[in-house]
């Protein structure tokens, strides 16, 4: 697993100088420790990751650190701090990260603001992803479908249902015909439900959504944070 590989790398590289893999390992392990409640140890690893990223002067490594630091802040309930780090990553290092990673960054910002009921701010995040995807000659079908559902839900929350661009409408239609990988299918439940709720569509479509969700047998006490919404 990613965590096992991270721990192995940290053990092998103990005492060595900074490197991109080591900086990323400290960042990943720091975020995992935060999730486990070991916040003092988490801060130490994240501080090491930050210092290494700065010494390496590698934009992609700094972006990687900022995302993991934002995750740690979010798990601690410090959402404003999480958004600050996500914004620094998207605004300052966006050109150095792959488009799917960029979409992941801004989707995290959208999720935080959506859960807090701040529809305008949420749209400000997710529209960055749709703008970047629209400029691409070719998009990643699996991930962009999540972005599409989040964008449609954000518009519905703003009372702008049906005002999506022709590009978004076409992509949503295409997304409905293709299968999703397990994680992305799970991550789509939130925006799918929010779209139906915010458009007042609580009839057969909503009942079908609830039935399909229940059929997956998610345990509320052990579910992935992506199901929070």
mmCIF file of C-alpha atoms in Angstrom:
data_model
loop_
_atom_site.group_PDB
_atom_site.id
_atom_site.type_symbol
_atom_site.label_atom_id
_atom_site.label_comp_id
_atom_site.label_asym_id
_atom_site.label_seq_id
_atom_site.Cartn_x
_atom_site.Cartn_y
_atom_site.Cartn_z
ATOM 1 C CA UNK A 1 0.000 0.000 0.000
ATOM 2 C CA UNK A 2 1.004 3.661 -0.280
ATOM 3 C CA UNK A 3 1.383 3.976 3.495
ATOM 4 C CA UNK A 4 3.547 0.853 3.755
ATOM 5 C CA UNK A 5 5.795 2.096 0.955
ATOM 6 C CA UNK A 6 6.018 5.477 2.678
ATOM 7 C CA UNK A 7 7.087 3.950 5.991
ATOM 8 C CA UNK A 8 9.657 1.745 4.263
ATOM 9 C CA UNK A 9 11.134 4.763 2.485
ATOM 10 C CA UNK A 10 11.321 6.759 5.711
ATOM 11 C CA UNK A 11 13.170 3.907 7.417
ATOM 12 C CA UNK A 12 15.641 3.426 4.560
ATOM 13 C CA UNK A 13 16.330 7.145 4.134
ATOM 14 C CA UNK A 14 16.752 8.032 7.798
ATOM 15 C CA UNK A 15 19.629 10.488 8.222
ATOM 16 C CA UNK A 16 20.026 11.203 4.540
ATOM 17 C CA UNK A 17 19.697 14.578 2.867
ATOM 18 C CA UNK A 18 16.539 15.968 1.283
ATOM 19 C CA UNK A 19 15.096 14.363 -1.827
ATOM 20 C CA UNK A 20 11.789 14.535 -3.664
ATOM 21 C CA UNK A 21 10.698 10.991 -2.662
ATOM 22 C CA UNK A 22 11.651 11.604 0.972
ATOM 23 C CA UNK A 23 9.843 14.946 1.153
ATOM 24 C CA UNK A 24 6.721 13.331 -0.268
ATOM 25 C CA UNK A 25 7.017 10.432 2.162
ATOM 26 C CA UNK A 26 7.160 12.799 5.150
ATOM 27 C CA UNK A 27 4.133 14.683 3.827
ATOM 28 C CA UNK A 28 2.103 11.506 3.296
ATOM 29 C CA UNK A 29 3.025 10.043 6.661
ATOM 30 C CA UNK A 30 2.294 13.334 8.405
ATOM 31 C CA UNK A 31 -1.213 13.451 6.952
ATOM 32 C CA UNK A 32 -1.802 9.799 7.930
ATOM 33 C CA UNK A 33 -0.658 10.458 11.493
ATOM 34 C CA UNK A 34 -3.067 13.398 11.708
ATOM 35 C CA UNK A 35 -5.905 11.105 10.641
ATOM 36 C CA UNK A 36 -4.838 8.658 13.362
ATOM 37 C CA UNK A 37 -4.918 11.402 15.996
ATOM 38 C CA UNK A 38 -1.143 11.604 16.534
ATOM 39 C CA UNK A 39 -0.969 15.314 15.869
ATOM 40 C CA UNK A 40 2.368 16.154 17.493
ATOM 41 C CA UNK A 41 4.168 13.506 15.424
ATOM 42 C CA UNK A 42 2.184 14.556 12.378
ATOM 43 C CA UNK A 43 3.344 18.160 12.714
ATOM 44 C CA UNK A 44 6.981 17.056 12.913
ATOM 45 C CA UNK A 45 6.784 15.074 9.689
ATOM 46 C CA UNK A 46 4.884 17.827 7.903
ATOM 47 C CA UNK A 47 7.440 20.418 9.007
ATOM 48 C CA UNK A 48 10.238 18.226 7.651
ATOM 49 C CA UNK A 49 8.350 17.846 4.376
ATOM 50 C CA UNK A 50 7.846 21.616 4.113
ATOM 51 C CA UNK A 51 11.502 22.379 4.796
ATOM 52 C CA UNK A 52 12.693 19.771 2.290
ATOM 53 C CA UNK A 53 10.343 21.062 -0.389
ATOM 54 C CA UNK A 54 11.633 24.599 0.110
ATOM 55 C CA UNK A 55 15.280 23.506 0.038
ATOM 56 C CA UNK A 56 14.708 21.447 -3.098
ATOM 57 C CA UNK A 57 12.911 24.391 -4.745
ATOM 58 C CA UNK A 58 10.772 21.871 -6.620
ATOM 59 C CA UNK A 59 7.269 23.248 -7.401
ATOM 60 C CA UNK A 60 5.596 19.853 -7.771
ATOM 61 C CA UNK A 61 6.969 18.692 -4.412
ATOM 62 C CA UNK A 62 5.759 21.866 -2.721
ATOM 63 C CA UNK A 63 2.332 21.321 -4.271
ATOM 64 C CA UNK A 64 2.334 17.746 -2.960
ATOM 65 C CA UNK A 65 3.180 18.977 0.529
ATOM 66 C CA UNK A 66 0.502 21.686 0.483
ATOM 67 C CA UNK A 67 -2.208 19.193 -0.411
ATOM 68 C CA UNK A 68 -1.220 16.803 2.398
ATOM 69 C CA UNK A 69 -0.966 19.686 4.846
ATOM 70 C CA UNK A 70 -4.445 20.822 3.858
ATOM 71 C CA UNK A 71 -5.765 17.295 4.456
ATOM 72 C CA UNK A 72 -4.239 17.328 7.935
ATOM 73 C CA UNK A 73 -5.872 20.682 8.690
ATOM 74 C CA UNK A 74 -9.225 19.398 7.428
ATOM 75 C CA UNK A 75 -9.066 16.293 9.643
ATOM 76 C CA UNK A 76 -8.355 18.613 12.568
ATOM 77 C CA UNK A 77 -11.426 20.700 11.718
ATOM 78 C CA UNK A 78 -9.297 23.702 10.711
ATOM 79 C CA UNK A 79 -11.082 24.311 7.425
ATOM 80 C CA UNK A 80 -9.964 27.896 6.861
ATOM 81 C CA UNK A 81 -6.326 26.815 7.177
ATOM 82 C CA UNK A 82 -7.008 23.885 4.836
ATOM 83 C CA UNK A 83 -8.488 26.256 2.251
ATOM 84 C CA UNK A 84 -5.515 28.603 2.569
ATOM 85 C CA UNK A 85 -3.115 25.783 1.686
ATOM 86 C CA UNK A 86 -5.327 24.515 -1.138
ATOM 87 C CA UNK A 87 -5.500 28.026 -2.567
ATOM 88 C CA UNK A 88 -1.729 28.438 -2.392
ATOM 89 C CA UNK A 89 -1.350 25.114 -4.182
ATOM 90 C CA UNK A 90 -3.862 25.914 -6.936
ATOM 91 C CA UNK A 91 -2.797 29.536 -7.469
ATOM 92 C CA UNK A 92 0.932 29.241 -6.947
ATOM 93 C CA UNK A 93 1.731 25.754 -8.196
ATOM 94 C CA UNK A 94 -1.152 24.801 -10.489
ATOM 95 C CA UNK A 95 0.936 24.993 -13.685
ATOM 96 C CA UNK A 96 3.384 22.429 -12.268
ATOM 97 C CA UNK A 97 0.865 19.736 -11.383
ATOM 98 C CA UNK A 98 -0.953 17.351 -13.704
ATOM 99 C CA UNK A 99 -4.519 18.299 -14.574
ATOM 100 C CA UNK A 100 -6.160 15.477 -12.586
ATOM 101 C CA UNK A 101 -4.169 16.442 -9.492
ATOM 102 C CA UNK A 102 -5.200 20.062 -10.003
ATOM 103 C CA UNK A 103 -8.837 18.971 -10.217
ATOM 104 C CA UNK A 104 -8.377 17.034 -6.975
ATOM 105 C CA UNK A 105 -7.044 20.151 -5.257
ATOM 106 C CA UNK A 106 -9.909 22.421 -6.266
ATOM 107 C CA UNK A 107 -12.494 19.673 -5.675
ATOM 108 C CA UNK A 108 -11.296 19.514 -2.053
ATOM 109 C CA UNK A 109 -11.893 23.239 -1.745
ATOM 110 C CA UNK A 110 -15.334 22.826 -3.277
ATOM 111 C CA UNK A 111 -16.222 20.003 -0.869
ATOM 112 C CA UNK A 112 -15.256 22.061 2.196
ATOM 113 C CA UNK A 113 -17.234 25.097 1.090
ATOM 114 C CA UNK A 114 -20.209 23.004 -0.060
ATOM 115 C CA UNK A 115 -20.462 21.224 3.291
ATOM 116 C CA UNK A 116 -20.338 24.620 4.988
ATOM 117 C CA UNK A 117 -23.220 25.820 2.792
ATOM 118 C CA UNK A 118 -21.163 28.492 1.005
ATOM 119 C CA UNK A 119 -22.393 27.964 -2.536
ATOM 120 C CA UNK A 120 -20.739 31.002 -4.134
ATOM 121 C CA UNK A 121 -17.341 30.142 -2.706
ATOM 122 C CA UNK A 122 -17.789 26.484 -3.694
ATOM 123 C CA UNK A 123 -18.481 27.447 -7.301
ATOM 124 C CA UNK A 124 -15.341 29.604 -7.274
ATOM 125 C CA UNK A 125 -13.347 26.454 -6.565
ATOM 126 C CA UNK A 126 -14.957 23.950 -8.902
ATOM 127 C CA UNK A 127 -15.181 26.372 -11.829
ATOM 128 C CA UNK A 128 -11.377 26.411 -11.887
ATOM 129 C CA UNK A 129 -11.447 22.707 -12.693
ATOM 130 C CA UNK A 130 -14.059 22.971 -15.429
ATOM 131 C CA UNK A 131 -12.172 25.886 -16.987
ATOM 132 C CA UNK A 132 -8.946 23.888 -17.076
ATOM 133 C CA UNK A 133 -10.622 20.730 -18.359
ATOM 134 C CA UNK A 134 -12.376 22.685 -21.091
ATOM 135 C CA UNK A 135 -9.026 23.975 -22.313
ATOM 136 C CA UNK A 136 -7.681 20.437 -22.663
ATOM 137 C CA UNK A 137 -7.851 18.668 -25.976
ATOM 138 C CA UNK A 138 -8.534 15.448 -24.113
ATOM 139 C CA UNK A 139 -9.831 14.916 -20.584
ATOM 140 C CA UNK A 140 -9.534 12.011 -18.172
ATOM 141 C CA UNK A 141 -12.986 10.492 -18.453
ATOM 142 C CA UNK A 142 -13.135 8.958 -15.001
ATOM 143 C CA UNK A 143 -12.016 11.934 -12.975
ATOM 144 C CA UNK A 144 -13.681 14.612 -15.054
ATOM 145 C CA UNK A 145 -17.041 12.919 -14.460
ATOM 146 C CA UNK A 146 -16.648 13.654 -10.734
ATOM 147 C CA UNK A 147 -15.800 17.251 -11.509
ATOM 148 C CA UNK A 148 -18.817 17.469 -13.801
ATOM 149 C CA UNK A 149 -21.197 16.259 -11.099
ATOM 150 C CA UNK A 150 -19.677 18.647 -8.581
ATOM 151 C CA UNK A 151 -19.983 21.546 -11.017
ATOM 152 C CA UNK A 152 -23.637 20.778 -11.755
ATOM 153 C CA UNK A 153 -24.400 20.490 -8.033
ATOM 154 C CA UNK A 154 -22.644 23.797 -7.346
ATOM 155 C CA UNK A 155 -24.755 25.539 -9.990
ATOM 156 C CA UNK A 156 -27.926 24.014 -8.531
ATOM 157 C CA UNK A 157 -26.967 25.295 -5.074
ATOM 158 C CA UNK A 158 -26.720 28.774 -6.606
ATOM 159 C CA UNK A 159 -30.190 28.439 -8.122
ATOM 160 C CA UNK A 160 -28.698 28.173 -11.594
ATOM 161 C CA UNK A 161 -29.945 24.715 -12.542
ATOM 162 C CA UNK A 162 -30.042 24.400 -16.311
ATOM 163 C CA UNK A 163 -27.591 27.262 -16.814
ATOM 164 C CA UNK A 164 -24.561 25.056 -17.317
ATOM 165 C CA UNK A 165 -22.503 25.614 -20.445
ATOM 166 C CA UNK A 166 -23.010 23.510 -23.546
ATOM 167 C CA UNK A 167 -19.620 21.916 -22.809
ATOM 168 C CA UNK A 168 -20.721 20.820 -19.337
ATOM 169 C CA UNK A 169 -24.063 19.516 -20.626
ATOM 170 C CA UNK A 170 -22.365 17.481 -23.343
ATOM 171 C CA UNK A 171 -19.828 16.054 -20.907
ATOM 172 C CA UNK A 172 -22.544 15.125 -18.390
ATOM 173 C CA UNK A 173 -24.434 13.287 -21.109
ATOM 174 C CA UNK A 174 -21.298 11.391 -22.111
ATOM 175 C CA UNK A 175 -20.440 10.586 -18.472
ATOM 176 C CA UNK A 176 -23.810 8.886 -17.986
ATOM 177 C CA UNK A 177 -22.866 6.192 -20.496
ATOM 178 C CA UNK A 178 -19.530 5.088 -19.071
ATOM 179 C CA UNK A 179 -18.594 3.046 -15.986
ATOM 180 C CA UNK A 180 -16.821 4.562 -12.989
ATOM 181 C CA UNK A 181 -13.928 3.193 -10.967
ATOM 182 C CA UNK A 182 -14.907 2.353 -7.397
ATOM 183 C CA UNK A 183 -13.450 5.434 -5.688
ATOM 184 C CA UNK A 184 -14.882 7.924 -8.151
ATOM 185 C CA UNK A 185 -18.290 6.257 -8.092
ATOM 186 C CA UNK A 186 -18.258 6.612 -4.306
ATOM 187 C CA UNK A 187 -17.108 10.233 -4.460
ATOM 188 C CA UNK A 188 -19.994 11.085 -6.812
ATOM 189 C CA UNK A 189 -22.727 10.206 -4.295
ATOM 190 C CA UNK A 190 -22.495 13.560 -2.525
ATOM 191 C CA UNK A 191 -22.887 15.866 -5.544
ATOM 192 C CA UNK A 192 -25.543 13.569 -7.067
ATOM 193 C CA UNK A 193 -27.655 13.792 -3.906
ATOM 194 C CA UNK A 194 -27.085 17.524 -3.510
ATOM 195 C CA UNK A 195 -28.152 18.194 -7.085
ATOM 196 C CA UNK A 196 -31.468 16.420 -6.553
ATOM 197 C CA UNK A 197 -32.053 18.103 -3.188
ATOM 198 C CA UNK A 198 -31.231 21.603 -4.394
ATOM 199 C CA UNK A 199 -33.432 21.265 -7.472
ATOM 200 C CA UNK A 200 -36.313 19.858 -5.420
ATOM 201 C CA UNK A 201 -36.287 16.622 -7.399
ATOM 202 C CA UNK A 202 -37.356 14.329 -4.554
ATOM 203 C CA UNK A 203 -39.475 11.892 -6.539
ATOM 204 C CA UNK A 204 -38.517 8.734 -8.389
ATOM 205 C CA UNK A 205 -34.977 9.905 -9.223
ATOM 206 C CA UNK A 206 -34.200 10.562 -5.566
ATOM 207 C CA UNK A 207 -35.722 7.245 -4.464
ATOM 208 C CA UNK A 208 -33.588 5.463 -7.052
ATOM 209 C CA UNK A 209 -30.448 7.236 -5.793
ATOM 210 C CA UNK A 210 -31.192 6.225 -2.201
ATOM 211 C CA UNK A 211 -31.862 2.618 -3.241
ATOM 212 C CA UNK A 212 -28.597 2.367 -5.198
ATOM 213 C CA UNK A 213 -26.622 3.941 -2.364
ATOM 214 C CA UNK A 214 -28.102 1.594 0.248
ATOM 215 C CA UNK A 215 -27.349 -1.379 -1.993
ATOM 216 C CA UNK A 216 -23.619 -0.645 -1.661
ATOM 217 C CA UNK A 217 -23.820 -1.267 2.096
ATOM 218 C CA UNK A 218 -21.702 1.616 3.371
ATOM 219 C CA UNK A 219 -20.986 1.562 7.114
ATOM 220 C CA UNK A 220 -21.395 5.111 8.516
ATOM 221 C CA UNK A 221 -18.775 4.396 11.160
ATOM 222 C CA UNK A 222 -16.121 3.196 8.756
ATOM 223 C CA UNK A 223 -16.840 4.947 5.479
ATOM 224 C CA UNK A 224 -14.374 6.964 3.436
ATOM 225 C CA UNK A 225 -14.379 10.740 4.186
ATOM 226 C CA UNK A 226 -15.456 11.289 0.571
ATOM 227 C CA UNK A 227 -18.948 10.270 1.693
ATOM 228 C CA UNK A 228 -19.159 13.082 4.264
ATOM 229 C CA UNK A 229 -21.247 15.270 1.986
#
